[in-house]
Amino acid sequence: NHYQPEVKGGASNTLKRWTQDTTYKQYDGGKFYNIILDPKELSPIKSAQMTAAEKKISKNFKAIMSTLK
């Protein structure tokens, strides 16, 4: 997925890319969210706070994202 927001006067040059499933979302820059518990994406989950399962999902998301560049 990617998102290029509209800004006043035209499209932004900022491209936002991410990988997600039904529970988690990870941006190209690495921010990782539980979109069920944090739907407004206010508190990214830090690597040190991730469960083993979340670390595995994050690693998979990064692998997917690397194939899209």
Tab-separated table of C-alpha atoms in Angstrom:
chain	number	residue	atom	x	y	z
A	1	ASN	CA	0.000	0.000	0.000
A	2	HIS	CA	0.994	3.602	-0.355
A	3	TYR	CA	-0.604	6.944	0.363
A	4	GLN	CA	0.294	10.321	-1.078
A	5	PRO	CA	-1.665	12.980	0.800
A	6	GLU	CA	-3.111	16.040	-0.866
A	7	VAL	CA	-1.875	19.310	0.561
A	8	LYS	CA	-3.038	22.854	-0.025
A	9	GLY	CA	-2.049	23.742	-3.571
A	10	GLY	CA	-1.591	20.179	-4.851
A	11	ALA	CA	-0.240	16.753	-4.055
A	12	SER	CA	2.451	16.309	-1.431
A	13	ASN	CA	5.849	14.894	-2.317
A	14	THR	CA	5.559	12.676	0.761
A	15	LEU	CA	4.855	9.068	-0.120
A	16	LYS	CA	3.776	6.823	2.775
A	17	ARG	CA	4.189	3.084	2.302
A	18	TRP	CA	3.215	0.320	4.677
A	19	THR	CA	2.468	-3.353	5.082
A	20	GLN	CA	-0.455	-4.540	7.170
A	21	ASP	CA	-2.703	-7.383	8.143
A	22	THR	CA	-5.968	-7.284	10.082
A	23	THR	CA	-4.216	-6.478	13.382
A	24	TYR	CA	-0.839	-4.875	12.663
A	25	LYS	CA	0.545	-2.159	10.403
A	26	GLN	CA	4.171	-1.252	9.770
A	27	TYR	CA	5.371	1.776	7.848
A	28	ASP	CA	8.388	1.796	5.559
A	29	GLY	CA	10.263	3.783	8.220
A	30	GLY	CA	9.714	0.984	10.740
A	31	LYS	CA	6.915	2.310	12.957
A	32	PHE	CA	4.810	-0.684	14.005
A	33	TYR	CA	1.242	-0.428	15.329
A	34	ASN	CA	-1.513	-2.661	16.633
A	35	ILE	CA	-4.307	-1.029	14.635
A	36	ILE	CA	-7.005	-2.762	16.697
A	37	LEU	CA	-5.777	-1.351	20.022
A	38	ASP	CA	-4.401	1.895	18.534
A	39	PRO	CA	-6.569	2.742	15.493
A	40	LYS	CA	-5.334	6.356	15.392
A	41	GLU	CA	-1.711	5.139	15.381
A	42	LEU	CA	-0.670	7.353	18.276
A	43	SER	CA	1.717	4.943	20.030
A	44	PRO	CA	4.056	2.840	17.894
A	45	ILE	CA	5.185	-0.405	19.524
A	46	LYS	CA	8.919	-0.286	20.184
A	47	SER	CA	10.967	-3.359	19.387
A	48	ALA	CA	11.804	-3.873	23.076
A	49	GLN	CA	8.064	-3.983	23.858
A	50	MET	CA	7.090	-6.428	21.114
A	51	THR	CA	6.093	-9.973	21.895
A	52	ALA	CA	7.908	-12.773	20.084
A	53	ALA	CA	4.924	-13.082	17.725
A	54	GLU	CA	4.945	-9.328	17.011
A	55	LYS	CA	8.679	-9.430	16.260
A	56	LYS	CA	8.061	-12.234	13.771
A	57	ILE	CA	5.255	-10.242	12.099
A	58	SER	CA	7.426	-7.116	11.965
A	59	LYS	CA	10.274	-9.078	10.377
A	60	ASN	CA	7.861	-10.496	7.789
A	61	PHE	CA	6.473	-7.016	7.030
A	62	LYS	CA	10.026	-5.686	6.525
A	63	ALA	CA	10.791	-8.570	4.145
A	64	ILE	CA	7.649	-7.828	2.138
A	65	MET	CA	8.439	-4.109	2.021
A	66	SER	CA	11.978	-4.769	0.805
A	67	THR	CA	10.586	-6.558	-2.262
A	68	LEU	CA	8.551	-3.476	-3.219
A	69	LYS	CA	11.435	-1.025	-3.499
